[in-house]
JSON list of C-alpha atoms in Angstrom, two decimals:
[
{"chain": "C", "resi": 5, "resn": "MET", "atom": "CA", "xyz": [-141.87, -56.88, -40.52]},
{"chain": "C", "resi": 6, "resn": "LYS", "atom": "CA", "xyz": [-142.04, -57.84, -36.63]},
{"chain": "C", "resi": 7, "resn": "VAL", "atom": "CA", "xyz": [-144.16, -56.21, -34.31]},
{"chain": "C", "resi": 8, "resn": "LEU", "atom": "CA", "xyz": [-143.86, -56.15, -30.42]},
{"chain": "C", "resi": 9, "resn": "ALA", "atom": "CA", "xyz": [-146.61, -54.81, -28.51]},
{"chain": "C", "resi": 10, "resn": "VAL", "atom": "CA", "xyz": [-145.75, -53.27, -24.84]},
{"chain": "C", "resi": 11, "resn": "ILE", "atom": "CA", "xyz": [-148.85, -52.66, -22.44]},
{"chain": "C", "resi": 12, "resn": "PRO", "atom": "CA", "xyz": [-147.44, -50.31, -19.67]},
{"chain": "C", "resi": 13, "resn": "ALA", "atom": "CA", "xyz": [-149.58, -51.13, -16.24]},
{"chain": "C", "resi": 14, "resn": "ARG", "atom": "CA", "xyz": [-149.12, -49.05, -13.34]},
{"chain": "C", "resi": 15, "resn": "TYR", "atom": "CA", "xyz": [-151.03, -50.02, -9.92]},
{"chain": "C", "resi": 16, "resn": "ALA", "atom": "CA", "xyz": [-150.58, -46.49, -8.51]},
{"chain": "C", "resi": 17, "resn": "SER", "atom": "CA", "xyz": [-153.01, -43.81, -9.95]},
{"chain": "C", "resi": 18, "resn": "THR", "atom": "CA", "xyz": [-154.02, -40.89, -8.46]},
{"chain": "C", "resi": 19, "resn": "ARG", "atom": "CA", "xyz": [-157.52, -40.88, -9.84]},
{"chain": "C", "resi": 20, "resn": "PHE", "atom": "CA", "xyz": [-158.11, -44.53, -9.82]},
{"chain": "C", "resi": 21, "resn": "PRO", "atom": "CA", "xyz": [-155.65, -46.86, -7.68]},
{"chain": "C", "resi": 22, "resn": "GLY", "atom": "CA", "xyz": [-155.32, -50.47, -8.91]},
{"chain": "C", "resi": 23, "resn": "LYS", "atom": "CA", "xyz": [-157.23, -49.71, -12.43]},
{"chain": "C", "resi": 24, "resn": "PRO", "atom": "CA", "xyz": [-155.40, -52.42, -14.10]},
{"chain": "C", "resi": 25, "resn": "LEU", "atom": "CA", "xyz": [-157.00, -54.95, -11.95]},
{"chain": "C", "resi": 26, "resn": "ALA", "atom": "CA", "xyz": [-160.81, -53.47, -12.27]},
{"chain": "C", "resi": 27, "resn": "MET", "atom": "CA", "xyz": [-163.14, -55.81, -13.33]},
{"chain": "C", "resi": 28, "resn": "ILE", "atom": "CA", "xyz": [-164.92, -55.25, -16.52]},
{"chain": "C", "resi": 29, "resn": "GLY", "atom": "CA", "xyz": [-167.86, -58.02, -16.73]},
{"chain": "C", "resi": 30, "resn": "ASN", "atom": "CA", "xyz": [-165.98, -61.05, -15.68]},
{"chain": "C", "resi": 31, "resn": "LYS", "atom": "CA", "xyz": [-162.37, -60.00, -16.45]},
{"chain": "C", "resi": 32, "resn": "PRO", "atom": "CA", "xyz": [-159.79, -57.62, -15.15]},
{"chain": "C", "resi": 33, "resn": "MET", "atom": "CA", "xyz": [-159.17, -54.68, -17.45]},
{"chain": "C", "resi": 34, "resn": "ILE", "atom": "CA", "xyz": [-155.57, -55.70, -18.26]},
{"chain": "C", "resi": 35, "resn": "GLN", "atom": "CA", "xyz": [-157.05, -59.15, -19.56]},
{"chain": "C", "resi": 36, "resn": "TRP", "atom": "CA", "xyz": [-159.64, -57.19, -22.10]},
{"chain": "C", "resi": 37, "resn": "VAL", "atom": "CA", "xyz": [-156.35, -54.83, -23.39]},
{"chain": "C", "resi": 38, "resn": "TRP", "atom": "CA", "xyz": [-154.24, -57.85, -23.65]},
{"chain": "C", "resi": 39, "resn": "GLU", "atom": "CA", "xyz": [-156.75, -60.32, -25.55]},
{"chain": "C", "resi": 40, "resn": "GLY", "atom": "CA", "xyz": [-157.45, -57.23, -27.62]},
{"chain": "C", "resi": 41, "resn": "VAL", "atom": "CA", "xyz": [-153.73, -56.93, -28.53]},
{"chain": "C", "resi": 42, "resn": "LYS", "atom": "CA", "xyz": [-153.19, -60.36, -28.95]},
{"chain": "C", "resi": 43, "resn": "GLY", "atom": "CA", "xyz": [-156.02, -60.63, -31.39]},
{"chain": "C", "resi": 44, "resn": "ILE", "atom": "CA", "xyz": [-154.22, -58.29, -33.83]},
{"chain": "C", "resi": 45, "resn": "GLY", "atom": "CA", "xyz": [-152.84, -60.48, -36.38]},
{"chain": "C", "resi": 46, "resn": "ALA", "atom": "CA", "xyz": [-149.62, -58.39, -37.35]},
{"chain": "C", "resi": 47, "resn": "ILE", "atom": "CA", "xyz": [-148.57, -58.18, -33.57]},
{"chain": "C", "resi": 48, "resn": "GLY", "atom": "CA", "xyz": [-146.31, -61.15, -32.98]},
{"chain": "C", "resi": 49, "resn": "GLU", "atom": "CA", "xyz": [-145.70, -60.68, -29.45]},
{"chain": "C", "resi": 50, "resn": "ALA", "atom": "CA", "xyz": [-147.11, -58.89, -26.51]},
{"chain": "C", "resi": 51, "resn": "VAL", "atom": "CA", "xyz": [-146.10, -58.18, -23.09]},
{"chain": "C", "resi": 52, "resn": "VAL", "atom": "CA", "xyz": [-147.57, -56.06, -20.21]},
{"chain": "C", "resi": 53, "resn": "ALA", "atom": "CA", "xyz": [-144.80, -53.97, -18.27]},
{"chain": "C", "resi": 54, "resn": "THR", "atom": "CA", "xyz": [-145.63, -53.44, -14.64]},
{"chain": "C", "resi": 55, "resn": "ASP", "atom": "CA", "xyz": [-144.22, -52.33, -11.42]},
{"chain": "C", "resi": 56, "resn": "ASP", "atom": "CA", "xyz": [-146.53, -54.31, -9.02]},
{"chain": "C", "resi": 57, "resn": "GLU", "atom": "CA", "xyz": [-146.62, -57.97, -8.33]},
{"chain": "C", "resi": 58, "resn": "ARG", "atom": "CA", "xyz": [-150.51, -57.92, -8.23]},
{"chain": "C", "resi": 59, "resn": "ILE", "atom": "CA", "xyz": [-150.75, -57.15, -11.93]},
{"chain": "C", "resi": 60, "resn": "LEU", "atom": "CA", "xyz": [-147.97, -59.39, -12.92]},
{"chain": "C", "resi": 61, "resn": "LYS", "atom": "CA", "xyz": [-149.76, -62.33, -11.10]},
{"chain": "C", "resi": 62, "resn": "ALA", "atom": "CA", "xyz": [-152.94, -61.50, -12.75]},
{"chain": "C", "resi": 63, "resn": "VAL", "atom": "CA", "xyz": [-151.64, -61.65, -16.16]},
{"chain": "C", "resi": 64, "resn": "GLU", "atom": "CA", "xyz": [-149.94, -64.84, -15.46]},
{"chain": "C", "resi": 65, "resn": "SER", "atom": "CA", "xyz": [-153.02, -66.33, -14.20]},
{"chain": "C", "resi": 66, "resn": "PHE", "atom": "CA", "xyz": [-154.89, -65.96, -17.36]},
{"chain": "C", "resi": 67, "resn": "GLY", "atom": "CA", "xyz": [-152.07, -66.93, -19.78]},
{"chain": "C", "resi": 68, "resn": "GLY", "atom": "CA", "xyz": [-150.67, -63.56, -20.45]},
{"chain": "C", "resi": 69, "resn": "LYS", "atom": "CA", "xyz": [-146.90, -62.66, -20.55]},
{"chain": "C", "resi": 70, "resn": "ALA", "atom": "CA", "xyz": [-145.80, -59.82, -18.01]},
{"chain": "C", "resi": 71, "resn": "MET", "atom": "CA", "xyz": [-142.54, -58.41, -16.96]},
{"chain": "C", "resi": 72, "resn": "MET", "atom": "CA", "xyz": [-141.58, -56.44, -13.74]},
{"chain": "C", "resi": 73, "resn": "THR", "atom": "CA", "xyz": [-140.13, -53.03, -14.57]},
{"chain": "C", "resi": 74, "resn": "SER", "atom": "CA", "xyz": [-138.79, -50.17, -12.50]},
{"chain": "C", "resi": 75, "resn": "ASP", "atom": "CA", "xyz": [-141.16, -48.14, -10.42]},
{"chain": "C", "resi": 76, "resn": "SER", "atom": "CA", "xyz": [-138.88, -44.71, -11.40]},
{"chain": "C", "resi": 77, "resn": "HIS", "atom": "CA", "xyz": [-140.08, -44.39, -14.95]},
{"chain": "C", "resi": 78, "resn": "ARG", "atom": "CA", "xyz": [-141.37, -41.23, -16.00]},
{"chain": "C", "resi": 79, "resn": "SER", "atom": "CA", "xyz": [-143.69, -42.59, -18.78]},
{"chain": "C", "resi": 80, "resn": "GLY", "atom": "CA", "xyz": [-144.92, -45.50, -20.41]},
{"chain": "C", "resi": 81, "resn": "THR", "atom": "CA", "xyz": [-142.43, -45.09, -23.11]},
{"chain": "C", "resi": 82, "resn": "ASP", "atom": "CA", "xyz": [-139.65, -45.62, -20.66]},
{"chain": "C", "resi": 83, "resn": "ARG", "atom": "CA", "xyz": [-141.23, -48.79, -19.52]},
{"chain": "C", "resi": 84, "resn": "CYS", "atom": "CA", "xyz": [-141.31, -50.04, -23.13]},
{"chain": "C", "resi": 85, "resn": "GLY", "atom": "CA", "xyz": [-137.96, -49.19, -23.53]},
{"chain": "C", "resi": 86, "resn": "GLU", "atom": "CA", "xyz": [-136.97, -51.30, -20.75]},
{"chain": "C", "resi": 87, "resn": "VAL", "atom": "CA", "xyz": [-138.86, -54.21, -21.84]},
{"chain": "C", "resi": 88, "resn": "LEU", "atom": "CA", "xyz": [-136.96, -53.88, -25.33]},
{"chain": "C", "resi": 89, "resn": "MET", "atom": "CA", "xyz": [-133.57, -53.72, -23.45]},
{"chain": "C", "resi": 90, "resn": "ARG", "atom": "CA", "xyz": [-134.24, -56.75, -21.32]},
{"chain": "C", "resi": 91, "resn": "MET", "atom": "CA", "xyz": [-135.70, -58.50, -24.47]},
{"chain": "C", "resi": 92, "resn": "ALA", "atom": "CA", "xyz": [-132.41, -58.71, -26.22]},
{"chain": "C", "resi": 93, "resn": "ASP", "atom": "CA", "xyz": [-133.00, -61.72, -28.03]},
{"chain": "C", "resi": 94, "resn": "SER", "atom": "CA", "xyz": [-136.16, -60.09, -29.56]},
{"chain": "C", "resi": 95, "resn": "LYS", "atom": "CA", "xyz": [-136.45, -59.76, -33.37]},
{"chain": "C", "resi": 96, "resn": "ALA", "atom": "CA", "xyz": [-139.12, -56.86, -33.38]},
{"chain": "C", "resi": 97, "resn": "ASP", "atom": "CA", "xyz": [-138.61, -54.13, -35.76]},
{"chain": "C", "resi": 98, "resn": "VAL", "atom": "CA", "xyz": [-141.13, -51.99, -34.56]},
{"chain": "C", "resi": 99, "resn": "VAL", "atom": "CA", "xyz": [-142.50, -51.54, -30.81]},
{"chain": "C", "resi": 100, "resn": "ILE", "atom": "CA", "xyz": [-146.01, -50.40, -30.07]},
{"chain": "C", "resi": 101, "resn": "ASN", "atom": "CA", "xyz": [-146.98, -48.84, -26.53]},
{"chain": "C", "resi": 102, "resn": "VAL", "atom": "CA", "xyz": [-150.60, -49.63, -26.23]},
{"chain": "C", "resi": 103, "resn": "GLN", "atom": "CA", "xyz": [-152.45, -48.08, -23.43]},
{"chain": "C", "resi": 104, "resn": "GLY", "atom": "CA", "xyz": [-153.26, -50.15, -20.54]},
{"chain": "C", "resi": 105, "resn": "ASP", "atom": "CA", "xyz": [-156.49, -48.55, -19.46]},
{"chain": "C", "resi": 106, "resn": "GLU", "atom": "CA", "xyz": [-158.00, -48.89, -23.16]},
{"chain": "C", "resi": 107, "resn": "PRO", "atom": "CA", "xyz": [-159.99, -52.20, -22.82]},
{"chain": "C", "resi": 108, "resn": "ARG", "atom": "CA", "xyz": [-161.50, -52.24, -26.22]},
{"chain": "C", "resi": 109, "resn": "VAL", "atom": "CA", "xyz": [-158.60, -51.83, -28.17]},
{"chain": "C", "resi": 110, "resn": "GLU", "atom": "CA", "xyz": [-159.10, -50.69, -31.76]},
{"chain": "C", "resi": 111, "resn": "HIS", "atom": "CA", "xyz": [-157.83, -53.02, -34.40]},
{"chain": "C", "resi": 112, "resn": "THR", "atom": "CA", "xyz": [-157.79, -50.46, -37.27]},
{"chain": "C", "resi": 113, "resn": "GLN", "atom": "CA", "xyz": [-155.69, -48.06, -35.36]},
{"chain": "C", "resi": 114, "resn": "ILE", "atom": "CA", "xyz": [-153.21, -50.45, -34.32]},
{"chain": "C", "resi": 115, "resn": "GLU", "atom": "CA", "xyz": [-152.93, -51.70, -38.08]},
{"chain": "C", "resi": 116, "resn": "SER", "atom": "CA", "xyz": [-152.70, -48.22, -39.33]},
{"chain": "C", "resi": 117, "resn": "LEU", "atom": "CA", "xyz": [-149.65, -47.48, -37.15]},
{"chain": "C", "resi": 118, "resn": "ILE", "atom": "CA", "xyz": [-147.92, -50.83, -38.27]},
{"chain": "C", "resi": 119, "resn": "GLU", "atom": "CA", "xyz": [-148.67, -49.76, -42.00]},
{"chain": "C", "resi": 120, "resn": "ALA", "atom": "CA", "xyz": [-146.85, -46.57, -41.72]},
{"chain": "C", "resi": 121, "resn": "PHE", "atom": "CA", "xyz": [-143.52, -48.17, -41.33]},
{"chain": "C", "resi": 122, "resn": "ALA", "atom": "CA", "xyz": [-143.51, -49.57, -44.67]},
{"chain": "C", "resi": 123, "resn": "ASP", "atom": "CA", "xyz": [-142.16, -46.10, -45.15]},
{"chain": "C", "resi": 124, "resn": "SER", "atom": "CA", "xyz": [-138.53, -46.71, -44.33]},
{"chain": "C", "resi": 125, "resn": "GLN", "atom": "CA", "xyz": [-138.25, -42.92, -43.31]},
{"chain": "C", "resi": 126, "resn": "VAL", "atom": "CA", "xyz": [-140.85, -43.14, -40.74]},
{"chain": "C", "resi": 127, "resn": "GLN", "atom": "CA", "xyz": [-139.12, -43.05, -37.02]},
{"chain": "C", "resi": 128, "resn": "ILE", "atom": "CA", "xyz": [-142.24, -42.81, -34.61]},
{"chain": "C", "resi": 129, "resn": "ALA", "atom": "CA", "xyz": [-146.02, -43.29, -35.55]},
{"chain": "C", "resi": 130, "resn": "THR", "atom": "CA", "xyz": [-149.17, -41.79, -33.65]},
{"chain": "C", "resi": 131, "resn": "LEU", "atom": "CA", "xyz": [-152.55, -40.96, -34.40]},
{"chain": "C", "resi": 132, "resn": "LYS", "atom": "CA", "xyz": [-155.07, -37.85, -34.55]},
{"chain": "C", "resi": 133, "resn": "LYS", "atom": "CA", "xyz": [-158.87, -37.41, -34.51]},
{"chain": "C", "resi": 134, "resn": "ARG", "atom": "CA", "xyz": [-160.90, -34.39, -35.89]},
{"chain": "C", "resi": 135, "resn": "ILE", "atom": "CA", "xyz": [-162.17, -32.40, -32.86]},
{"chain": "C", "resi": 136, "resn": "ALA", "atom": "CA", "xyz": [-165.83, -32.36, -33.09]},
{"chain": "C", "resi": 137, "resn": "THR", "atom": "CA", "xyz": [-167.02, -30.03, -29.95]},
{"chain": "C", "resi": 138, "resn": "GLN", "atom": "CA", "xyz": [-166.12, -26.78, -28.61]},
{"chain": "C", "resi": 139, "resn": "ASP", "atom": "CA", "xyz": [-165.42, -28.31, -25.21]},
{"chain": "C", "resi": 140, "resn": "GLU", "atom": "CA", "xyz": [-162.65, -30.78, -26.73]},
{"chain": "C", "resi": 141, "resn": "LEU", "atom": "CA", "xyz": [-161.26, -27.66, -28.81]},
{"chain": "C", "resi": 142, "resn": "PHE", "atom": "CA", "xyz": [-160.73, -25.67, -25.42]},
{"chain": "C", "resi": 143, "resn": "SER", "atom": "CA", "xyz": [-160.06, -28.21, -23.09]},
{"chain": "C", "resi": 144, "resn": "PRO", "atom": "CA", "xyz": [-156.37, -28.47, -21.62]},
{"chain": "C", "resi": 145, "resn": "ASN", "atom": "CA", "xyz": [-156.95, -31.95, -20.90]},
{"chain": "C", "resi": 146, "resn": "VAL", "atom": "CA", "xyz": [-157.29, -32.77, -24.84]},
{"chain": "C", "resi": 147, "resn": "VAL", "atom": "CA", "xyz": [-153.96, -32.62, -26.44]},
{"chain": "C", "resi": 148, "resn": "LYS", "atom": "CA", "xyz": [-154.15, -30.98, -29.95]},
{"chain": "C", "resi": 149, "resn": "VAL", "atom": "CA", "xyz": [-151.68, -31.53, -32.74]},
{"chain": "C", "resi": 150, "resn": "THR", "atom": "CA", "xyz": [-150.90, -30.02, -36.04]},
{"chain": "C", "resi": 151, "resn": "THR", "atom": "CA", "xyz": [-149.05, -31.63, -38.87]},
{"chain": "C", "resi": 152, "resn": "ASP", "atom": "CA", "xyz": [-146.98, -30.66, -41.83]},
{"chain": "C", "resi": 153, "resn": "LEU", "atom": "CA", "xyz": [-147.97, -31.16, -45.58]},
{"chain": "C", "resi": 154, "resn": "LYS", "atom": "CA", "xyz": [-146.21, -34.68, -45.29]},
{"chain": "C", "resi": 155, "resn": "GLY", "atom": "CA", "xyz": [-148.27, -35.84, -42.14]},
{"chain": "C", "resi": 156, "resn": "ASN", "atom": "CA", "xyz": [-145.40, -35.24, -39.82]},
{"chain": "C", "resi": 157, "resn": "ALA", "atom": "CA", "xyz": [-146.29, -33.54, -36.52]},
{"chain": "C", "resi": 158, "resn": "ILE", "atom": "CA", "xyz": [-145.28, -30.03, -36.06]},
{"chain": "C", "resi": 159, "resn": "THR", "atom": "CA", "xyz": [-146.39, -29.68, -32.55]},
{"chain": "C", "resi": 160, "resn": "PHE", "atom": "CA", "xyz": [-148.33, -30.83, -29.80]},
{"chain": "C", "resi": 161, "resn": "SER", "atom": "CA", "xyz": [-150.19, -28.62, -27.38]},
{"chain": "C", "resi": 162, "resn": "ARG", "atom": "CA", "xyz": [-152.98, -28.50, -24.82]},
{"chain": "C", "resi": 163, "resn": "ASN", "atom": "CA", "xyz": [-154.19, -25.00, -26.15]},
{"chain": "C", "resi": 164, "resn": "PRO", "atom": "CA", "xyz": [-156.16, -24.93, -29.62]},
{"chain": "C", "resi": 165, "resn": "ILE", "atom": "CA", "xyz": [-153.76, -24.86, -32.50]},
{"chain": "C", "resi": 166, "resn": "PRO", "atom": "CA", "xyz": [-153.56, -23.33, -34.70]},
{"chain": "C", "resi": 167, "resn": "PHE", "atom": "CA", "xyz": [-154.80, -19.66, -33.43]},
{"chain": "C", "resi": 168, "resn": "LEU", "atom": "CA", "xyz": [-157.46, -18.69, -35.70]},
{"chain": "C", "resi": 169, "resn": "ARG", "atom": "CA", "xyz": [-156.97, -14.67, -36.15]},
{"chain": "C", "resi": 170, "resn": "GLY", "atom": "CA", "xyz": [-159.88, -12.66, -37.06]},
{"chain": "C", "resi": 171, "resn": "ARG", "atom": "CA", "xyz": [-162.40, -15.21, -35.73]},
{"chain": "C", "resi": 172, "resn": "GLU", "atom": "CA", "xyz": [-164.74, -15.60, -32.81]},
{"chain": "C", "resi": 173, "resn": "GLN", "atom": "CA", "xyz": [-163.70, -18.69, -31.08]},
{"chain": "C", "resi": 174, "resn": "LYS", "atom": "CA", "xyz": [-167.46, -20.17, -31.58]},
{"chain": "C", "resi": 175, "resn": "GLU", "atom": "CA", "xyz": [-166.60, -19.98, -35.12]},
{"chain": "C", "resi": 176, "resn": "TRP", "atom": "CA", "xyz": [-163.28, -21.90, -35.06]},
{"chain": "C", "resi": 177, "resn": "LEU", "atom": "CA", "xyz": [-164.32, -25.41, -35.49]},
{"chain": "C", "resi": 178, "resn": "ASP", "atom": "CA", "xyz": [-166.55, -24.44, -38.75]},
{"chain": "C", "resi": 179, "resn": "ALA", "atom": "CA", "xyz": [-163.57, -22.53, -40.65]},
{"chain": "C", "resi": 180, "resn": "GLN", "atom": "CA", "xyz": [-160.34, -24.68, -39.71]},
{"chain": "C", "resi": 181, "resn": "PRO", "atom": "CA", "xyz": [-160.17, -28.35, -38.92]},
{"chain": "C", "resi": 182, "resn": "TYR", "atom": "CA", "xyz": [-158.58, -29.43, -35.53]},
{"chain": "C", "resi": 183, "resn": "PHE", "atom": "CA", "xyz": [-157.24, -32.39, -34.60]},
{"chain": "C", "resi": 184, "resn": "LYS", "atom": "CA", "xyz": [-156.68, -34.12, -30.92]},
{"chain": "C", "resi": 185, "resn": "HIS", "atom": "CA", "xyz": [-153.83, -36.46, -30.30]},
{"chain": "C", "resi": 186, "resn": "ILE", "atom": "CA", "xyz": [-154.54, -40.31, -29.69]},
{"chain": "C", "resi": 187, "resn": "GLY", "atom": "CA", "xyz": [-152.14, -41.43, -27.37]},
{"chain": "C", "resi": 188, "resn": "ILE", "atom": "CA", "xyz": [-150.65, -44.73, -28.97]},
{"chain": "C", "resi": 189, "resn": "TYR", "atom": "CA", "xyz": [-147.34, -44.80, -30.16]},
{"chain": "C", "resi": 190, "resn": "ALA", "atom": "CA", "xyz": [-145.23, -46.79, -32.50]},
{"chain": "C", "resi": 191, "resn": "PHE", "atom": "CA", "xyz": [-141.32, -46.92, -32.93]},
{"chain": "C", "resi": 192, "resn": "ARG", "atom": "CA", "xyz": [-138.85, -48.29, -35.01]},
{"chain": "C", "resi": 193, "resn": "ARG", "atom": "CA", "xyz": [-136.73, -50.42, -32.53]},
{"chain": "C", "resi": 194, "resn": "GLU", "atom": "CA", "xyz": [-133.51, -48.21, -32.68]},
{"chain": "C", "resi": 195, "resn": "VAL", "atom": "CA", "xyz": [-135.34, -44.99, -32.35]},
{"chain": "C", "resi": 196, "resn": "LEU", "atom": "CA", "xyz": [-136.81, -46.40, -29.09]},
{"chain": "C", "resi": 197, "resn": "GLU", "atom": "CA", "xyz": [-133.60, -47.25, -27.72]},
{"chain": "C", "resi": 198, "resn": "GLN", "atom": "CA", "xyz": [-132.47, -43.89, -28.65]},
{"chain": "C", "resi": 199, "resn": "VAL", "atom": "CA", "xyz": [-135.34, -41.74, -27.34]},
{"chain": "C", "resi": 200, "resn": "VAL", "atom": "CA", "xyz": [-135.54, -43.04, -23.62]},
{"chain": "C", "resi": 201, "resn": "ARG", "atom": "CA", "xyz": [-131.70, -41.89, -23.22]},
{"chain": "C", "resi": 202, "resn": "LEU", "atom": "CA", "xyz": [-133.07, -38.24, -23.89]},
{"chain": "C", "resi": 203, "resn": "GLU", "atom": "CA", "xyz": [-133.06, -35.93, -20.86]},
{"chain": "C", "resi": 204, "resn": "GLN", "atom": "CA", "xyz": [-136.32, -33.76, -20.57]},
{"chain": "C", "resi": 205, "resn": "THR", "atom": "CA", "xyz": [-136.89, -30.74, -22.64]},
{"chain": "C", "resi": 206, "resn": "PRO", "atom": "CA", "xyz": [-138.30, -27.21, -22.07]},
{"chain": "C", "resi": 207, "resn": "ILE", "atom": "CA", "xyz": [-141.41, -27.37, -23.91]},
{"chain": "C", "resi": 208, "resn": "GLU", "atom": "CA", "xyz": [-141.84, -31.17, -22.89]},
{"chain": "C", "resi": 209, "resn": "LEU", "atom": "CA", "xyz": [-141.90, -29.58, -19.24]},
{"chain": "C", "resi": 210, "resn": "SER", "atom": "CA", "xyz": [-144.18, -26.66, -20.10]},
{"chain": "C", "resi": 211, "resn": "GLU", "atom": "CA", "xyz": [-146.92, -28.60, -21.42]},
{"chain": "C", "resi": 212, "resn": "SER", "atom": "CA", "xyz": [-146.20, -31.83, -19.78]},
{"chain": "C", "resi": 213, "resn": "LEU", "atom": "CA", "xyz": [-146.27, -33.65, -23.30]},
{"chain": "C", "resi": 214, "resn": "GLU", "atom": "CA", "xyz": [-143.34, -36.35, -23.67]},
{"chain": "C", "resi": 215, "resn": "GLN", "atom": "CA", "xyz": [-143.77, -36.34, -27.12]},
{"chain": "C", "resi": 216, "resn": "MET", "atom": "CA", "xyz": [-142.29, -32.87, -27.56]},
{"chain": "C", "resi": 217, "resn": "ARG", "atom": "CA", "xyz": [-138.85, -33.99, -26.02]},
{"chain": "C", "resi": 218, "resn": "TRP", "atom": "CA", "xyz": [-138.83, -36.23, -29.39]},
{"chain": "C", "resi": 219, "resn": "ILE", "atom": "CA", "xyz": [-139.61, -33.31, -31.38]},
{"chain": "C", "resi": 220, "resn": "GLU", "atom": "CA", "xyz": [-137.45, -31.03, -29.71]},
{"chain": "C", "resi": 221, "resn": "ASN", "atom": "CA", "xyz": [-134.49, -33.39, -30.58]},
{"chain": "C", "resi": 222, "resn": "GLY", "atom": "CA", "xyz": [-135.35, -33.44, -34.28]},
{"chain": "C", "resi": 223, "resn": "TYR", "atom": "CA", "xyz": [-137.21, -36.57, -34.47]},
{"chain": "C", "resi": 224, "resn": "LYS", "atom": "CA", "xyz": [-139.79, -36.89, -36.97]},
{"chain": "C", "resi": 225, "resn": "ILE", "atom": "CA", "xyz": [-143.68, -38.40, -35.54]},
{"chain": "C", "resi": 226, "resn": "ALA", "atom": "CA", "xyz": [-145.77, -39.49, -38.47]},
{"chain": "C", "resi": 227, "resn": "VAL", "atom": "CA", "xyz": [-149.33, -38.87, -37.46]},
{"chain": "C", "resi": 228, "resn": "ARG", "atom": "CA", "xyz": [-152.19, -41.06, -39.15]},
{"chain": "C", "resi": 229, "resn": "GLU", "atom": "CA", "xyz": [-155.99, -39.84, -39.05]},
{"chain": "C", "resi": 230, "resn": "THR", "atom": "CA", "xyz": [-158.30, -42.11, -37.21]},
{"chain": "C", "resi": 231, "resn": "GLY", "atom": "CA", "xyz": [-162.31, -41.85, -37.42]},
{"chain": "C", "resi": 232, "resn": "VAL", "atom": "CA", "xyz": [-162.70, -44.16, -34.30]},
{"chain": "C", "resi": 233, "resn": "GLU", "atom": "CA", "xyz": [-163.08, -42.84, -30.65]},
{"chain": "C", "resi": 234, "resn": "ASN", "atom": "CA", "xyz": [-161.05, -44.71, -28.14]},
{"chain": "C", "resi": 235, "resn": "ILE", "atom": "CA", "xyz": [-162.78, -45.74, -25.01]},
{"chain": "C", "resi": 236, "resn": "GLY", "atom": "CA", "xyz": [-160.63, -45.31, -22.07]},
{"chain": "C", "resi": 237, "resn": "VAL", "atom": "CA", "xyz": [-161.26, -45.71, -18.43]},
{"chain": "C", "resi": 238, "resn": "ASP", "atom": "CA", "xyz": [-159.47, -42.69, -16.27]},
{"chain": "C", "resi": 239, "resn": "THR", "atom": "CA", "xyz": [-161.79, -43.06, -13.35]},
{"chain": "C", "resi": 240, "resn": "PRO", "atom": "CA", "xyz": [-164.16, -45.06, -11.41]},
{"chain": "C", "resi": 241, "resn": "GLU", "atom": "CA", "xyz": [-167.28, -43.42, -12.97]},
{"chain": "C", "resi": 242, "resn": "ASP", "atom": "CA", "xyz": [-165.72, -44.70, -16.62]},
{"chain": "C", "resi": 243, "resn": "LEU", "atom": "CA", "xyz": [-165.59, -47.86, -15.45]},
{"chain": "C", "resi": 244, "resn": "ALA", "atom": "CA", "xyz": [-169.17, -48.03, -14.25]},
{"chain": "C", "resi": 245, "resn": "ARG", "atom": "CA", "xyz": [-170.33, -46.72, -17.58]},
{"chain": "C", "resi": 246, "resn": "LEU", "atom": "CA", "xyz": [-168.37, -49.26, -19.60]},
{"chain": "C", "resi": 247, "resn": "ASN", "atom": "CA", "xyz": [-169.72, -52.03, -17.29]},
{"chain": "C", "resi": 248, "resn": "ALA", "atom": "CA", "xyz": [-173.09, -50.81, -17.84]},
{"chain": "C", "resi": 249, "resn": "ALA", "atom": "CA", "xyz": [-172.21, -51.20, -21.76]},
{"chain": "C", "resi": 250, "resn": "VAL", "atom": "CA", "xyz": [-170.97, -54.66, -21.63]},
{"chain": "C", "resi": 251, "resn": "ARG", "atom": "CA", "xyz": [-173.88, -55.92, -19.58]}
]
């Protein structure tokens, strides 16, 4: 199985403009992500997909591969789709969308997603992690996921799901396992080519969650569990904490 990793990296960000070029130790963030991805043996090729020349030049300066993509894409998935379309000669069977703001790429998570495609029925794969705190459970910024008995996603929501009837909210975590979504996606090649052509859907727009578009259109999303907490960078404060940790 041939695997292509695409790392979407936008320069514009409301909370942290220029984030991919922010320095962590002596390297820009995007270099940490690139090197982490390239260090995973199952990945054959990796490409940074960006809409900004500064990021393109930074990637090329450390020997990475980057591609300029449209600045009108609604999501990283759309950016991945453009890369695949333009790499028409790529032999990739599976495309993984690796977040460009997670400089400590966790190998076991990526490997788990790739292994899911040993099942020929898997179309899309992603990850979940058990929720451990009330803050996570009730935060609208933490996306929750429920799965069926075969491990496929039933739905994603910013609300706690399922609703636990007859229990005080403070008891929910003890009475029922809840899971948050870890936003790394892997697609079978032909499925990625299809989903980027879909129009936005009602639940997607309500929740502002693109994965609901795929479910609403009948695609199956296989969900694998991870015990690893991702280290993402959303704000300058996150960056400061990470820099303190690498010193």
